[in-house]
Structures are given as structure tokens and as C-alpha cells.
Coordinates of C-alpha atoms and ligand atoms in Angstrom, one line a residue:
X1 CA -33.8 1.7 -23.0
X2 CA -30.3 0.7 -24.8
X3 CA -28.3 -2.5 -24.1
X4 CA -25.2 -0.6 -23.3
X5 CA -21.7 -3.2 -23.1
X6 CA -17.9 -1.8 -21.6
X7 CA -15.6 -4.7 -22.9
X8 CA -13.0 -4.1 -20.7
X9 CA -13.4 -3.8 -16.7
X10 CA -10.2 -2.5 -15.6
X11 CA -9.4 1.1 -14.5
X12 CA -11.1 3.2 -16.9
X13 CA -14.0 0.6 -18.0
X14 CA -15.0 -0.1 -14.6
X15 CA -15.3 3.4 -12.9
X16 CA -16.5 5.1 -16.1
X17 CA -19.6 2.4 -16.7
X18 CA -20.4 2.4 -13.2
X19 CA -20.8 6.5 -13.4
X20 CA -22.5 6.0 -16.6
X21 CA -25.3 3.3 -15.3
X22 CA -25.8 5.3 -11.9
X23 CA -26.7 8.4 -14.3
X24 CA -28.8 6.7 -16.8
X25 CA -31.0 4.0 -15.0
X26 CA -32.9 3.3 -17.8
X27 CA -30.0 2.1 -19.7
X28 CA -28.7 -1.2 -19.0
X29 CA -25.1 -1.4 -18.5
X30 CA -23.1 -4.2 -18.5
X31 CA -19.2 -4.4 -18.2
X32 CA -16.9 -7.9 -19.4
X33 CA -14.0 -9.1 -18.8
X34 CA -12.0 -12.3 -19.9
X35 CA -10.5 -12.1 -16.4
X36 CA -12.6 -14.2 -14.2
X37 CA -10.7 -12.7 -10.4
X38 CA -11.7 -9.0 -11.9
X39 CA -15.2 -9.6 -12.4
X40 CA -16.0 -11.7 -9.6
X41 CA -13.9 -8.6 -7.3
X42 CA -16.4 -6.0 -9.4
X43 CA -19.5 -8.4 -8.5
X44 CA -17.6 -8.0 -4.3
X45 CA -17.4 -6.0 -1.7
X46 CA -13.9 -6.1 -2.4
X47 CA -13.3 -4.1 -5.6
X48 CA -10.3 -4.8 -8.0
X49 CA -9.2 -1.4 -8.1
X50 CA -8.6 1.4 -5.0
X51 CA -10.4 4.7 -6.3
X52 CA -11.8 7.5 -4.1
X53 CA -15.7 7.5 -4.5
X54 CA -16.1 4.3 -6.2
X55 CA -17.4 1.7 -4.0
X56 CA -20.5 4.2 -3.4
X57 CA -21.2 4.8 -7.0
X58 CA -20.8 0.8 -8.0
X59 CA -23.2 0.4 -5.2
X60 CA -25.7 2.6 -6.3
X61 CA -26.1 0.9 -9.8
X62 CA -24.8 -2.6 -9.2
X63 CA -27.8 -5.5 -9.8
X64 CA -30.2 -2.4 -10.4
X65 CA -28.8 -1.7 -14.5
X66 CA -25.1 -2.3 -13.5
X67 CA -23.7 -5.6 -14.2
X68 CA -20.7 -8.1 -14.6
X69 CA -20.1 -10.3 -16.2
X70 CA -17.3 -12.9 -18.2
X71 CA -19.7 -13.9 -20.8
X72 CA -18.8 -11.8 -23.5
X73 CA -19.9 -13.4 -26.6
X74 CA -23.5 -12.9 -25.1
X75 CA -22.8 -9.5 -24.4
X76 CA -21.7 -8.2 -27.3
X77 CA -25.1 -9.9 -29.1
X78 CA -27.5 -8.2 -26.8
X79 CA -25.5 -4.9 -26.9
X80 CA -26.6 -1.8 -28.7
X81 CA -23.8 0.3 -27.9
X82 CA -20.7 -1.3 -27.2
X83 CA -17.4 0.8 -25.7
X84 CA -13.9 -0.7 -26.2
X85 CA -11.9 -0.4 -23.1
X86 CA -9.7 -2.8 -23.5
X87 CA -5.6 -2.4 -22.8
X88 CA -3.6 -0.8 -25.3
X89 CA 0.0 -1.2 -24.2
X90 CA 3.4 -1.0 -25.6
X91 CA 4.1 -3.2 -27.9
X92 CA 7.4 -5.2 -26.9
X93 CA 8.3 -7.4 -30.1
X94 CA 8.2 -7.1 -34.2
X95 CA 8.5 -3.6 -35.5
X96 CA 7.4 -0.5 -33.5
X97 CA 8.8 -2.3 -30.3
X98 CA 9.4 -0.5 -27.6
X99 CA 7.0 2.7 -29.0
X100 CA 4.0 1.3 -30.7
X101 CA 1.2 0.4 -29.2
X102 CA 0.2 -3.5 -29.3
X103 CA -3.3 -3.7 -30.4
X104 CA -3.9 -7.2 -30.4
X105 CA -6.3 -7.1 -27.2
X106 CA -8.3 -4.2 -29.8
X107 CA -8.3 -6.0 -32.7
X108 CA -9.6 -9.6 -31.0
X109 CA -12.3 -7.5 -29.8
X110 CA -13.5 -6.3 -32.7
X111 CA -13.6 -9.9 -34.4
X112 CA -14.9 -11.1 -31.7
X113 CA -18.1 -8.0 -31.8
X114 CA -18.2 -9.2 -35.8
X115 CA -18.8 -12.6 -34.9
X116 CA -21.3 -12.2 -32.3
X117 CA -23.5 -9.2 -33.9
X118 CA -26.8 -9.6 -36.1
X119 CA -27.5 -5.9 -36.4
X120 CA -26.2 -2.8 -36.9
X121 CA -24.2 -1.7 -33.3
X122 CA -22.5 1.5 -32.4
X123 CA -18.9 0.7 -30.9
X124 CA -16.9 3.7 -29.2
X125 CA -13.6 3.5 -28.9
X126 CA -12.7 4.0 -25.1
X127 CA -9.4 2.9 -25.0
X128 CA -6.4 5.0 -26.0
X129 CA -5.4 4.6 -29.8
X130 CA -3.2 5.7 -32.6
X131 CA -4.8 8.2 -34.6
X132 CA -6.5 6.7 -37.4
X133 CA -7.1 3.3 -35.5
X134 CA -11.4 4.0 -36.4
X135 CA -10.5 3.5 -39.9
X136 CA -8.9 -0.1 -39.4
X137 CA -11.7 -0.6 -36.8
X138 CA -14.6 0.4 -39.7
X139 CA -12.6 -2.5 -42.5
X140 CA -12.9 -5.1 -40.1
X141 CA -16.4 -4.8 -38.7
X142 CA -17.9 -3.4 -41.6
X143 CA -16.2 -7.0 -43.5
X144 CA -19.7 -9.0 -43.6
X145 CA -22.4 -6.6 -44.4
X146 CA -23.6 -5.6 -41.0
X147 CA -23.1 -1.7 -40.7
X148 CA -21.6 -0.6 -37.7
X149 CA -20.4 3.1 -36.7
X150 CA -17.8 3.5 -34.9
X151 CA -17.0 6.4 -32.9
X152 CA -14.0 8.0 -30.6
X153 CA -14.3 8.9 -27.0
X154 CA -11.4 9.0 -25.4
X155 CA -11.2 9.2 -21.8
X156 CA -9.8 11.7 -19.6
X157 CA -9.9 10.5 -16.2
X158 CA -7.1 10.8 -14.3
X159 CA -6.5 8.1 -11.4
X160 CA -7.3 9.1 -7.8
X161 CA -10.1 11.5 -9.2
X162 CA -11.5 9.1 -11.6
X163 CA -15.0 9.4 -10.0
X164 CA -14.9 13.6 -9.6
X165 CA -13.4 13.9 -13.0
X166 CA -16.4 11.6 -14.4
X167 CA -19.1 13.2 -12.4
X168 CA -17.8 17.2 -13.5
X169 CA -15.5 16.3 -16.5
X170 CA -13.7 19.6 -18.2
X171 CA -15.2 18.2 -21.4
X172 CA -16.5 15.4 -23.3
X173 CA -15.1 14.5 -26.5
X174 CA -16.8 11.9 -28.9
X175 CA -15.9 11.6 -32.7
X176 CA -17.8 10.5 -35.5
X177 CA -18.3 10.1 -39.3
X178 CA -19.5 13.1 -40.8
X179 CA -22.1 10.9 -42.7
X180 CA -25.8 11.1 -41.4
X181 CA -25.5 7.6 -39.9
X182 CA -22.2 8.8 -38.1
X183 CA -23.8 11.7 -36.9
X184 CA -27.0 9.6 -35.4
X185 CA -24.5 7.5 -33.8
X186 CA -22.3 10.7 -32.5
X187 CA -25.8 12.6 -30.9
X188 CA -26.8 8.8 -29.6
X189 CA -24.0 9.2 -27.1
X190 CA -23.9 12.5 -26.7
X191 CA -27.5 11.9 -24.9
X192 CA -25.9 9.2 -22.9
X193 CA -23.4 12.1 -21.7
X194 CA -26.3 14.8 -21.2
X195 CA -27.7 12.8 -18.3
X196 CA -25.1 15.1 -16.3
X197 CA -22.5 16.2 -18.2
X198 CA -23.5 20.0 -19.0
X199 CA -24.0 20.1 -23.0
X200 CA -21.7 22.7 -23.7
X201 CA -19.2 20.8 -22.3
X202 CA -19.9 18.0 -24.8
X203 CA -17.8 18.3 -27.8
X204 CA -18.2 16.9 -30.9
X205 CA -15.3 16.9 -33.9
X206 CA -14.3 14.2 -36.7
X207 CA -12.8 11.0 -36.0
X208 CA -9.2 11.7 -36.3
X209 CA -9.2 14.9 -34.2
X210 CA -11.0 12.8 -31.5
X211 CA -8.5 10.3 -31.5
X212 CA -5.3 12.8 -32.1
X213 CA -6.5 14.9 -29.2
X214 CA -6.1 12.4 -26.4
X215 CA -2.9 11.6 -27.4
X216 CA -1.6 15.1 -27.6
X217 CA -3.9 15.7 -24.0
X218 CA -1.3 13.2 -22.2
X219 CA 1.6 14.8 -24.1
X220 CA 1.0 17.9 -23.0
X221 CA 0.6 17.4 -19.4
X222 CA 3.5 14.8 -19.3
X223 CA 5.7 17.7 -21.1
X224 CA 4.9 19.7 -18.1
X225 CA 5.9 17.6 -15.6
X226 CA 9.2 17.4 -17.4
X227 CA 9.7 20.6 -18.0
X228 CA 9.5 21.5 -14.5
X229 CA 11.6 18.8 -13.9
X230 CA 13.9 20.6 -16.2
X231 CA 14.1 23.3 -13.9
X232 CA 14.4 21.5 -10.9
X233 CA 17.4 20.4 -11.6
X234 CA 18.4 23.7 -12.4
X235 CA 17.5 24.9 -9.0
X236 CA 19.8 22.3 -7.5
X237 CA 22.8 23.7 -8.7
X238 CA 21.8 27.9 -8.8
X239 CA 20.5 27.7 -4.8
X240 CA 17.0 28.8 -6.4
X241 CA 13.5 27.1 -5.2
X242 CA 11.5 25.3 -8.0
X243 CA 8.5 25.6 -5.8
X244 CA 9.0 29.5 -6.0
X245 CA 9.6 29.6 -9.9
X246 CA 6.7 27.4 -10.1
X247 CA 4.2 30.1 -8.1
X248 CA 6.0 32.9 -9.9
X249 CA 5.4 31.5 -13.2
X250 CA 1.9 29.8 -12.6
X251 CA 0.7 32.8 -11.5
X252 CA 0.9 34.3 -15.2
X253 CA -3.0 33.0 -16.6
X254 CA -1.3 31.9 -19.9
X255 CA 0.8 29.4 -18.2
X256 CA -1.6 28.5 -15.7
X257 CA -0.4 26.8 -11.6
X258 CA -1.1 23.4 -12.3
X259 CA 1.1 20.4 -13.0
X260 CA 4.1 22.0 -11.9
X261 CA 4.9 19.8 -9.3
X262 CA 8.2 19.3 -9.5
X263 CA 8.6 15.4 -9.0
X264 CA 11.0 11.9 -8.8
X265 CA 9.1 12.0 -12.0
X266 CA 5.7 11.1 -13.4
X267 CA 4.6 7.6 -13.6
X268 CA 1.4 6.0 -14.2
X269 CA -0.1 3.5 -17.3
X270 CA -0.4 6.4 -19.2
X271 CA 1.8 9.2 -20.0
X272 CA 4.7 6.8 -21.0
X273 CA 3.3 5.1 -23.2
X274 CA 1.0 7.8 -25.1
X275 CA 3.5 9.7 -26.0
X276 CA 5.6 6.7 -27.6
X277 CA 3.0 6.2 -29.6
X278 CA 3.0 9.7 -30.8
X279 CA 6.6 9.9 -31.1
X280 CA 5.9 6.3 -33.4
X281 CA 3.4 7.6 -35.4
X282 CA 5.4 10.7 -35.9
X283 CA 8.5 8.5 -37.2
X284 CA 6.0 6.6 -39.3
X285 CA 4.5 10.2 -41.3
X286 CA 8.5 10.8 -41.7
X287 CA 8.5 13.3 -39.3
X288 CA 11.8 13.3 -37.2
X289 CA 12.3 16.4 -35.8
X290 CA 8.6 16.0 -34.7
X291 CA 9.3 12.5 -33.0
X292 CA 12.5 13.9 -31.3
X293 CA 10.6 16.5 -30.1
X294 CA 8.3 14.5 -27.7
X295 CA 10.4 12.0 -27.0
X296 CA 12.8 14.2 -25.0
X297 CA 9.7 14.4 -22.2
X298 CA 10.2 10.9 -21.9
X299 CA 14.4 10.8 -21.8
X300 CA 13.3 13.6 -19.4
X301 CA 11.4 11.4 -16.9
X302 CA 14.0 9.0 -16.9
X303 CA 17.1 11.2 -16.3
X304 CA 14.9 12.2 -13.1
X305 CA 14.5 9.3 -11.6
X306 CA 17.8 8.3 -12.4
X307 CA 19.3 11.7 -10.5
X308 CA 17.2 11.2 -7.6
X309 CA 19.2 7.9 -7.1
X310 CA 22.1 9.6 -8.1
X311 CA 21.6 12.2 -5.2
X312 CA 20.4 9.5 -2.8
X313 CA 24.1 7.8 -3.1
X314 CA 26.4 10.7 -3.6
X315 CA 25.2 12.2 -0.4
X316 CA 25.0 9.3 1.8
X317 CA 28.9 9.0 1.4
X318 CA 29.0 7.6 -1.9
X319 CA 27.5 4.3 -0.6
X320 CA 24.6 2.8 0.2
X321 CA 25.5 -1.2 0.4
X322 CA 23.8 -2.4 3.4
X323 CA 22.2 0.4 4.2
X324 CA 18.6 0.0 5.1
X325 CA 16.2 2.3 2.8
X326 CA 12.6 3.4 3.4
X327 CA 10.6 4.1 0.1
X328 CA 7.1 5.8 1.5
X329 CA 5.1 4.8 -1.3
X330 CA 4.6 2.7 -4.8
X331 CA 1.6 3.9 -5.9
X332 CA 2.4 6.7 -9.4
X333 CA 0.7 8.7 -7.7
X334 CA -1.3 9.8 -4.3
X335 CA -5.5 7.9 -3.9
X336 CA -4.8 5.0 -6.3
X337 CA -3.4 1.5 -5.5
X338 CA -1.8 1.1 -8.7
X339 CA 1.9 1.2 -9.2
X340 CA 2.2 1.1 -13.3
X341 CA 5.3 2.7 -14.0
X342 CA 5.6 4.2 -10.6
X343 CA 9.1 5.5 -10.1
X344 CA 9.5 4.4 -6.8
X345 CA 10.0 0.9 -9.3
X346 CA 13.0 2.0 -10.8
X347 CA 14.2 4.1 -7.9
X348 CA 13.6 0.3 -5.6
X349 CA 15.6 -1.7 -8.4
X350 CA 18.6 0.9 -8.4
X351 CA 19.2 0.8 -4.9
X352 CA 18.8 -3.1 -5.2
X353 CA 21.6 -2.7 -8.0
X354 CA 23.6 -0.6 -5.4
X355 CA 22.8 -3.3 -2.3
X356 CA 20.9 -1.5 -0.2
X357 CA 18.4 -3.1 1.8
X358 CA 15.0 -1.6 0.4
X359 CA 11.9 -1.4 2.7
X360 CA 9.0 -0.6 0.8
X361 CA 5.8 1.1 2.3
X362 CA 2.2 2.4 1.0
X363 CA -1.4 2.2 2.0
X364 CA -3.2 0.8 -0.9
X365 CA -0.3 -0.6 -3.3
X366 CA 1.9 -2.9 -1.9
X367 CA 0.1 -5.5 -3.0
X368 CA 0.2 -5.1 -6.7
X369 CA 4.1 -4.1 -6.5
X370 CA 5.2 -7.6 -4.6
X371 CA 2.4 -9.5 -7.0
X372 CA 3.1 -7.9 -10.1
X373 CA 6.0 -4.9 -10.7
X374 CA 8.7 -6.4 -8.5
X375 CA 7.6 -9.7 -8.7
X376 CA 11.3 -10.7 -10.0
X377 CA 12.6 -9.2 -7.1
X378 CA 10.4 -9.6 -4.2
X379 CA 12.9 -12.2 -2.4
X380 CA 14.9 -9.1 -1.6
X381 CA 13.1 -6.3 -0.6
X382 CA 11.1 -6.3 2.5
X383 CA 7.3 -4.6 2.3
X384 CA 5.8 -3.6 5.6
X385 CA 2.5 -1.6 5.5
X386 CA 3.3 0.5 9.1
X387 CA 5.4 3.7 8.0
X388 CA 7.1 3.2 11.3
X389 CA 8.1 0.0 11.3
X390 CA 9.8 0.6 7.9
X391 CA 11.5 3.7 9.2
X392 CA 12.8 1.8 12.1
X393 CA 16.6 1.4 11.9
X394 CA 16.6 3.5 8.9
X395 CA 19.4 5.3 7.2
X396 CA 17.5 7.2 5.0
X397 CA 14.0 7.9 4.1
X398 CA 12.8 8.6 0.7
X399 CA 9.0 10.0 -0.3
X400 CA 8.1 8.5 -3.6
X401 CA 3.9 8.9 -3.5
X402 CA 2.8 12.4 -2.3
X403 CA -0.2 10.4 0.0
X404 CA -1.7 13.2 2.5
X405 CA -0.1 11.0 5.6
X406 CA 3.2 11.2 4.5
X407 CA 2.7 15.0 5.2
X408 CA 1.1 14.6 8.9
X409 CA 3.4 11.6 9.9
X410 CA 5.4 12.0 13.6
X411 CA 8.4 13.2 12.0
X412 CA 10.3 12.8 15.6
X413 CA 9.5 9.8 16.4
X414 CA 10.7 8.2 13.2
X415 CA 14.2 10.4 13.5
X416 CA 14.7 8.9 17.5
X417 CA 13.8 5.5 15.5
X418 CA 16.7 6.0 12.6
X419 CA 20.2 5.2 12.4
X420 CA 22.0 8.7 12.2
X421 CA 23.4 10.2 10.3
X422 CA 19.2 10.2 8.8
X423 CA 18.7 11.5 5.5
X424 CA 15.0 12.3 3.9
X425 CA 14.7 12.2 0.4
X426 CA 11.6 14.6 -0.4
X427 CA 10.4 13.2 -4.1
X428 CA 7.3 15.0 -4.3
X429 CA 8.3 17.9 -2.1
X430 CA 5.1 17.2 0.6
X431 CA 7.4 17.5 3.6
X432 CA 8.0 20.5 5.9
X433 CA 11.8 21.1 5.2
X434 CA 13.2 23.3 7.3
X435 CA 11.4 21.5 10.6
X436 CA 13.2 18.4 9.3
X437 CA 16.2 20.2 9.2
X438 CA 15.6 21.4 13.0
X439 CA 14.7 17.7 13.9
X440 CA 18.5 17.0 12.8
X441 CA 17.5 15.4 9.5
X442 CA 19.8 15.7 6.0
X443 CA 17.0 16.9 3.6
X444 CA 17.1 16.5 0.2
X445 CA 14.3 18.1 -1.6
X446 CA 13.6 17.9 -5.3
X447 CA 14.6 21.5 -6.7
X448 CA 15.8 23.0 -3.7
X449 CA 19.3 23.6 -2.0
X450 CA 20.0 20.5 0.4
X451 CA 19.7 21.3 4.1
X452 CA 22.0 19.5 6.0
X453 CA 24.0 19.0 8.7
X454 CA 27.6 19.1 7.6
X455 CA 30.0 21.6 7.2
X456 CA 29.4 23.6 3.8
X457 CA 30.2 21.9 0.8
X458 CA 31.7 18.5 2.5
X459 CA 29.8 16.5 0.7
X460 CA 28.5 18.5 -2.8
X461 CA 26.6 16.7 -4.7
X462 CA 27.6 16.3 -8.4
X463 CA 26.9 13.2 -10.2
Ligands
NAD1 P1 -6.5 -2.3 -17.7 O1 -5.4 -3.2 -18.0 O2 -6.8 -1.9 -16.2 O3 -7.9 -2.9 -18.2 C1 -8.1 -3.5 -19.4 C2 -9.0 -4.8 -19.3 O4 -9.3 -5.3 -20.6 C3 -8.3 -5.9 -18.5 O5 -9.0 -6.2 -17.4 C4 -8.2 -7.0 -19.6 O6 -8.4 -8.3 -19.0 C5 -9.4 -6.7 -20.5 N1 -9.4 -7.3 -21.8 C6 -8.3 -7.4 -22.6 N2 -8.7 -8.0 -23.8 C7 -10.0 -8.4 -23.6 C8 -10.9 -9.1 -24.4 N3 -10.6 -9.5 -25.6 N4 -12.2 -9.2 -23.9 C9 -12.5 -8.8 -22.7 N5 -11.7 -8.1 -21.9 C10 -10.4 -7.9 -22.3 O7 -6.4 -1.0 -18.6 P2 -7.0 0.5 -18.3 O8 -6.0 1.2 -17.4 O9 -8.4 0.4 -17.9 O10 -6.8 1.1 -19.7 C11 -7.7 0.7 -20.8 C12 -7.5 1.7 -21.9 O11 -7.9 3.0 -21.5 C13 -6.1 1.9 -22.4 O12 -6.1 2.1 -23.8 C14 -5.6 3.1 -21.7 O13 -4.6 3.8 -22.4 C15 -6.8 4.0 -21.7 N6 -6.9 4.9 -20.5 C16 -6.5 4.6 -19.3 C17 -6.5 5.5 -18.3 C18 -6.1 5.2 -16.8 O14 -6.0 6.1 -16.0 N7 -5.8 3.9 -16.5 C19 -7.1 6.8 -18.5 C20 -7.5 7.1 -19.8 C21 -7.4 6.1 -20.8
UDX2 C1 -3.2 10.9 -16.8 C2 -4.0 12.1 -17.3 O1 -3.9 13.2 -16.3 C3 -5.4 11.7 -17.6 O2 -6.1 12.9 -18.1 C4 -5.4 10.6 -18.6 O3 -6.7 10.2 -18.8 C5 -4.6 9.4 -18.0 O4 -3.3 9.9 -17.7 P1 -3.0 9.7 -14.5 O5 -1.8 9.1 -15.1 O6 -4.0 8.8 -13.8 O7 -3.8 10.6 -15.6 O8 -2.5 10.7 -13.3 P2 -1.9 12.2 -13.4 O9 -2.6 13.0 -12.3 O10 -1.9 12.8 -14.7 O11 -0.4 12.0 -12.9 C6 0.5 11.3 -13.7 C7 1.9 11.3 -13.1 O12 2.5 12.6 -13.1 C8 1.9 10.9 -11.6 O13 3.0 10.1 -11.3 C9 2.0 12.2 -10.9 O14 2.5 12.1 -9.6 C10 2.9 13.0 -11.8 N1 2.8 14.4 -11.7 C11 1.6 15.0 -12.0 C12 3.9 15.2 -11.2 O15 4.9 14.6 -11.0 N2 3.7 16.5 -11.1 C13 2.6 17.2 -11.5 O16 2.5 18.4 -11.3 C14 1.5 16.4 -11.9

């Protein structure tokens, strides 16, 4: 039996321990958090975090070898192997502002696992980090003659599938010293993994590569969205479908179909971040072409979400003071509550800039958005959780999370409810256009001519 500790209970420590202790019950897994409201909602019937598949799991384990707790000093004493899964964000003063990430939270932790530790302790780093972070990890905890290896296991998950993708990841990746204690340490969690994760699919490089890879992992996908993104816009103005040049060109195995989704943009904790912190590192090796390179996905995503407003205002008559404005959704993305970087944030405070009266709507994240995101604004936007209601006296309607209902809702109903002329704003492309366009809607899709009701080229949009 191992002592095993998550410091850390947000979205990735929570879900991935809990998948972890209901695998291995003869482990005893424990998960801490200096937030008091987090643990006591993890130790509830009320979790702190919406996530398909979740509650089940937690209950499976929880009070059996699953635990919560605040008392971390204790933890990290009794712990054998401890994972970091602490926040990593953007750091937002001194140099690297704005691109670096801020790992203060990371380096507290690992004082704080010096302090409290008698004996030798493998600690994993869970959380996202520059490449090379293990090294700066090693000097401080190997500082007062206890020997601890540390290792790199980056995380995968994706939000909304965080359970699935933990039960059946795509791969495992853990990175370790090429020393024989480094490798004891490395084939340690590996057997933690092996519970259920088929071996092959365990994979096993040096430190740097382990860290490196999850970096480049988000890069790459983000760079996908963005490029399609790309295209979209080219579609716009050449009368061509991004949805069909996405089939056509996904269909081809070395490109592959998914992530093509052409979108307001991509949002979520994530993406944004990692690949600042790549583009940072790059600037720091003194490679600039490099850094330029990657941080175009990013210019990208916010050129996209900027356009969609663009598009929202040009073709409501180059106005939308007063107006009132349904945004169906704030989570980033469909099955998760969390609206980190969401662009229906930035697409909410443009239309606020532009004074239009924003209704906001979602199942699972409004919540967080009026709490947390658009706290500074809140006063001014209204947030009503029934679809309809916020549709009611409508001028236009905009889809900002692709959430199955959006797809299924009574389109009708909420057109005979609107002010007219309605517009819909399709910003994850879930709708059925062309029934919209029969209902008597103006629909705007991302990547797609316009379908509207006015005589050709009235109202061209052309920002
Ligand atoms: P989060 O903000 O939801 O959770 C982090 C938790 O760490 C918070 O609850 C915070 O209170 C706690 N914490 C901070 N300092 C602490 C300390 N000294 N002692 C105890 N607890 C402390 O963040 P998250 O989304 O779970 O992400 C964590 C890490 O995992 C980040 O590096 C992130 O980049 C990475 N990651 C996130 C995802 C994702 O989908 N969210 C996926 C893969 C990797
Ligand atoms: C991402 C990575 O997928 C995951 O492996 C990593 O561990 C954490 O970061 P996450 O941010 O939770 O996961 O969700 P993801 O499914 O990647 O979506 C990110 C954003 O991109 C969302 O806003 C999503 O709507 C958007 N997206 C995704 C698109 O706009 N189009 C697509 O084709 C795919």
C-alpha cells in the first residue's frame, strides 16, 4: 500500500485522483487544497466542478481510499508519492508578464513538501510547466539531504471528457531521471497507471521531453483550431463552406477529421496560456522566428472573436445600442461549467462596449461567469438560466457553447418570441441553417455565406 497525496484539488487534481483511487484500492489517495469551500464541496454531494461521469467515480472511492482534506502539512509527511497539481497561470507582473507562467503556487509547494518530509518521496509533476521546471524542482528539494525524485506526468485530459479520457487515455506519459533511482521512481508510477491503463500505452522518455511534450500537445491542437479559423474567414468572403473543406480535407488520414471545428474561437484554462509559455521560453533560448511562429495561433484566436462581434454589428445595421442580445452559453466549451477564457467573455464585454443589452444563458456556468469572469460587470448584464426567457424580446441570438440543447431547442417558438428583424449568430456552427432561414431568421454562420432575408448585397458585411 502507498500513501499517495494530489496537492491541488481543482479540475485536473480532483478528477484524475478520484480515477486513480477508484483503480487502485489498495492505495490510499488523498487530495489537498488550501481552499477550505473546494474541499468541503469535494467531501459533498455537491461537487466543485461540473464533469460528465464524475460524481459516480468520487463516489465509488470517497471514505473507502479517497479522501479530502486542507491539512496539508500532514499530508505531505505521510505521503509516499506526492503529484503537484497546483495552478500554473500567466504570470501578470515583473518580467515574462503577460507570457510566462507564474510559478509561485509550484514553488510554495515544493518548500512546503521540503519542510514537511523525513524520507525520501517521489513528487510528479502534474501541473503544466516550462520545460526544464524538474531541474529547479530537484535544487530545491534536494537542498537538505533528503533525496527526492522527481518526475513528469503531464496530463491530457480535456474538460467535458475528463473522466473517459482518464479511464481510456491515448497515452500515458511519465518522465524520469535516467539514473537507477529515477528509473525506480519512473516504473513506481507506471504500476500505478497499469491498474487500467493498457501498458503499451504507457510511455516513458527523459524529463525534458516529458515536460516539452505537453506543451507542444496543446500547441498543436490550439494551432488547429486556428487554422481552421483561418479558413473560415476565408469562406466568408469566397461563398465556400468551411464545414465542407473541413470533411474534404479531414478525410485525407494524414490530416486526420478532428479539431476542425471551425469556432468564435477556442477558449478554456489551457491552450492560451501554454502556448505563451512556449512562445516565452522560445524568446528566452533567442529563438524569434520560433516565438513568432506560435504566437500567431494566439493573435489568431483573438482576431476571431473579435470578427464575430465585428459581424454581429455590421449586419444588424451598424448598431447594436439598446438592442437586447442572447449569448447561449459561457462555458469554453460544451459538458463543463467552467468559463476560463470562454469567448463568449470577450464577445459579452464587446457588446457591453457597444451598449447592447446582454442576456447571458448556460446550464452549468452561469454561476462562475457572474461570481468570477464578469464579476466587474455583472450590474449590467442580465443572466437568466431558461433559453427562452433570454430569447424573449430578442434582437439577435448568438451560440457561444456548442451544448447538445442548443441544437434540439424550439427554434419557432423562440423566433414568434423575438423582436424582428431576428438574427442568429451560429458560433460553433450546431444549428440547422437553412430551417432557420425558412423560419425567417438572418443566419450568420461561422465560415459560411450569410442567409438572410434582405435583398442581395444590402447589407455586405466588411469590417
Ligand atoms: P485549478 O485552479 O482548478 O486548481 C488548482 C488548485 O490548486 C486550486 O484549487 C488552488 O487552491 C490549489 N493550490 C494552489 N496553491 C496551493 C498550495 N500551495 N497548496 C495546496 N493547494 C494549492 O487548476 P487546474 O485547472 O486543475 O490546473 C492545474 C494544473 O494542471 C495547471 O498547471 C494546468 O495548466 C494543468 N492542466 C489543466 C487542465 C484542465 O483541463 N484544467 C488539463 C491539463 C493540465
Ligand atoms: C485542452 C486539451 O485538449 C487537453 O488535452 C489538455 O489537457 C487541456 O487543454 P480543454 O481546454 O479542456 O483541453 O478542451 P478542448 O476540447 O481542447 O477545447 C479547447 C477549446 O477549443 C474549446 O473552447 C473548444 O470549444 C475549442 N475547439 C476545440 C474548437 O473551437 N474547435 C475544435 O475543433 C476543437
Amino acid at each position: 500500500m502507498a500513501n499517495i497525496l494530489c496537492i491541488g484539488a481543482g479540475y485536473v487534481g480532483g478528477p484524475t485522483m478520484s480515477v486513480i483511487a477508484k483503480n487502485c484500492p489498495e492505495h490510499r489517495v488523498t487530495v489537498v487544497d488550501i481552499n477550505e469551500d473546494r474541499i468541503n464541496a469535494w467531501q459533498s454531494d455537491n461537487l466543485p466542478i461540473y464533469e460528465p461521469g464524475l460524481d459516480e467515480v468520487v463516489k465509488a472511492a470517497r471514505g473507502r481510499n479517497l479522501f479530502f482534506s486542507t491539512d496539508v502539512n500532514r499530508h505531505i509527511a505521510e505521503a509516499d508519492i506526492i503529484f503537484v497539481s497546483v495552478n500554473t497561470p500567466t504570470k501578470t507582473f515583473g518580467q515574462g508578464a503577460g507570457k510566462a507562467a507564474d510559478l509561485q503556487y509550484w514553488e510554495k509547494t515544493a518548500r512546503q513538501i521540503l519542510e514537511h518530509s523525513d524520507r525520501a518521496k517521489i513528487v510528479v509533476e502534474k501541473s503544466t510547466l516550462p520545460v526544464r521546471t524538474a531541474a529547479a524542482m530537484e535544487r530545491i528539494l534536494n537542498s537538505n539531504g533528503i533525496k527526492f525524485d522527481v518526475l513528469s506526468n503531464p496530463e491530457f485530459l480535456a474538460e467535458g471528457t475528463a473522466i473517459e479520457d482518464m479511464n481510456s487515455p491515448d497515452r500515458v506519459l511519465i518522465g524520469g531521471r535516467e539514473t537507477s533511482s529515477g528509473q525506480k521512481a519512473v516504473q513506481a508510477l507506471v504500476d500505478i497507471y497499469a491498474h487500467w491503463v493498457p501498458r503499451e500505452r504507457i510511455i516513458t522518455t527523459n524529463l525534458w521531453s516529458s515536460e516539452l511534450s505537453k506543451l507542444v500537445a496543446n500547441a498543436f491542437l490550439a494551432q488547429r483550431v486556428s487554422s481552421i479559423n483561418a479558413i473560415a474567414n476565408l469562406c466568408e468572403k469566397t461563398e465556400a463552406d468551411v464545414n465542407e473543406v473541413a470533411y474534404a480535407i479531414g478525410l485525407d488520414s494524414r490530416i486526420g477529421s478532428r479539431f476542425l471545428r471551425a469556432s468564435v474561437g477556442f477558449g478554456g484554462s489551457c491552450f492560451k496560456k501554454d502556448i505563451l509559455n512556449l512562445v516565452y521560453l522560445c524568446e528566452y533560448y533567442n529563438l524569434p522566428e520560433v516565438a513568432a511562429y506560435w504566437e500567431q495561433v494566439v493573435t489568431m484566436n483573438e482576431y476571431q472573436q473579435l470578427r464575430f462581434v465585428s459581424r454581429m454589428v455590421s449586419s444588424m445595421f451598424n448598431t447594436v445600442a439598446g438592442k437586447r442580445i442572447a449569448l447561449l452559453g459561457v462555458a469554453f466549451k460544451a459538458n463543463t461549467g467552467d468559463t476560463r477564457e470562454s469567448p463568449a467573455l470577450s464577445v459579452c464585454r464587446s457588446l457591453l462596449e457597444e451598449h447592447a443589452n446582454v442576456v447571458l444563458t448556460d446550464p452549468y456556468a452561469l454561476d462562475n461567469a457572474r461570481q468570477y469572469d464578469l464579476a466587474d460587470v455583472a450590474d449590467r448584464i442580465e443572466f437568466e438560466p431558461d433559453v427562452y426567457e433570454a430569447a424573449k424580446g430578442a434582437h439577435a441570438l448568438a451560440i457561444m457553447t456548442e451544448w447538445d440543447q442548443y441544437a434540439k431547442l424550439d427554434y419557432e417558438r423562440i423566433f414568434n418570441s423575438m423582436v424582428k428583424p431576428a438574427f442568429i449568430f451560429d458560433g460553433r456552427n450546431i444549428l440547422n441553417h437553412r430551417e432557420l432561414h425558412q423560419m425567417g431568421f438572418n443566419v450568420y454562420a461561422i465560415g459560411k455565406p450569410p442567409l438572410t432575408n434582405f435583398p442581395a448585397d444590402t447589407f455586405e458585411f466588411d469590417e
